[in-house]
């Protein structure tokens, strides 16, 4: 996948990135000139969490409720993956190079041993990988066009399944490479992918129930 880096106007930048809010674009380095080293440095600083797209450092859309859901999905996936020794589960700060110059940081990613170099955990801070499954928990700043672009990139890189979780509507969309349309799921449904993780089930009522927990709840 070719990565465009020439920048003419900021509107061009926003259009290419899917209409993300301007507040999520880092002005330094100059849009169109950011490098992988810049990305590693800013993410290591703890100042923010960015992705590298078209030579632009793009801050991840984040929120507290979104982080709770991502954490819950990671915990449930690990409960399934680790005892069966299926591979690894990465969190949002796990940067993945999909193509040269294109680095994403999905909220959750499952990568089997077969897709990991040497069948082990990479030591490269930004390995080139195509997870079987990626999960994106939507925030209010994520645009429809931004997510469409992300899915296209994931699938072009070889990702098999993309789950999008919407805390606002308490729904999920399950996308599969080469298959349309997406599977639309409400809170009563169960997320699963029999070929990627046979036997794993994620009841959405349990997931979204994390947002309803209180001190006196049982």
Steps between C-alpha positions, in 0.01 A plus 500: 500500500650833394527764769447858388718754681473818290298767681349801325232625740377394842165421341679251276648341810164480678330355192762229456480408868123462489389831645653450845469808725788742457574479874623143450772596252844581640651817351856388573654347301334680211214289361633288218852484643458289815704181518486171688767636736276799577213265577706282733631807682163665562335175608793421733464844660157410635369835379251340265443191288534550126492309175707582192292557188616670179791660684266645765493423872131441572393476862281203585141580589481411867264517798466350846202277420670386182810400696287293740345309211836445331643373829208263547539358149872450555434318829236271346717422198799420720286267712433306180828536310763446771386161638479366145834659402348639181712814471503848653250776577624857458368817664451850349864603536607202290604669177479290183655585164244404237704639211815712479406841638161383630486413870179432685434427867174304524328504838530121512676254272528122495800357316556126477846347535491418130494870412773603743858504368677192630186393685577727795442851634680755277757730661456760228303790652296520179485155341350446157202277574154410376294390802218254444268723704502869584249684717433873490294659777343811349528841663304815423784632281515199269336578167330252269751570224792458737379156603429401140860585413630305801306192402625519142857522628457213743351273236758599237772405750343156556288546812213251494242654735432850633261565787378854564347561842277805551455591869248773417247272328615182674533324169775323309581450135692194384688532172674220313754537223339446163148474644227765493292628662610520862322306770302745715463393863303650788559459873315168511734336248827309531818588312692202367720393213507124465788481252728753670434402863288182503298479820553860615180693573457856621147575625447870437272526804795394715734741325276806518404402854848619597371854452215444750709373788477690831649459844194325637435284190537123526 
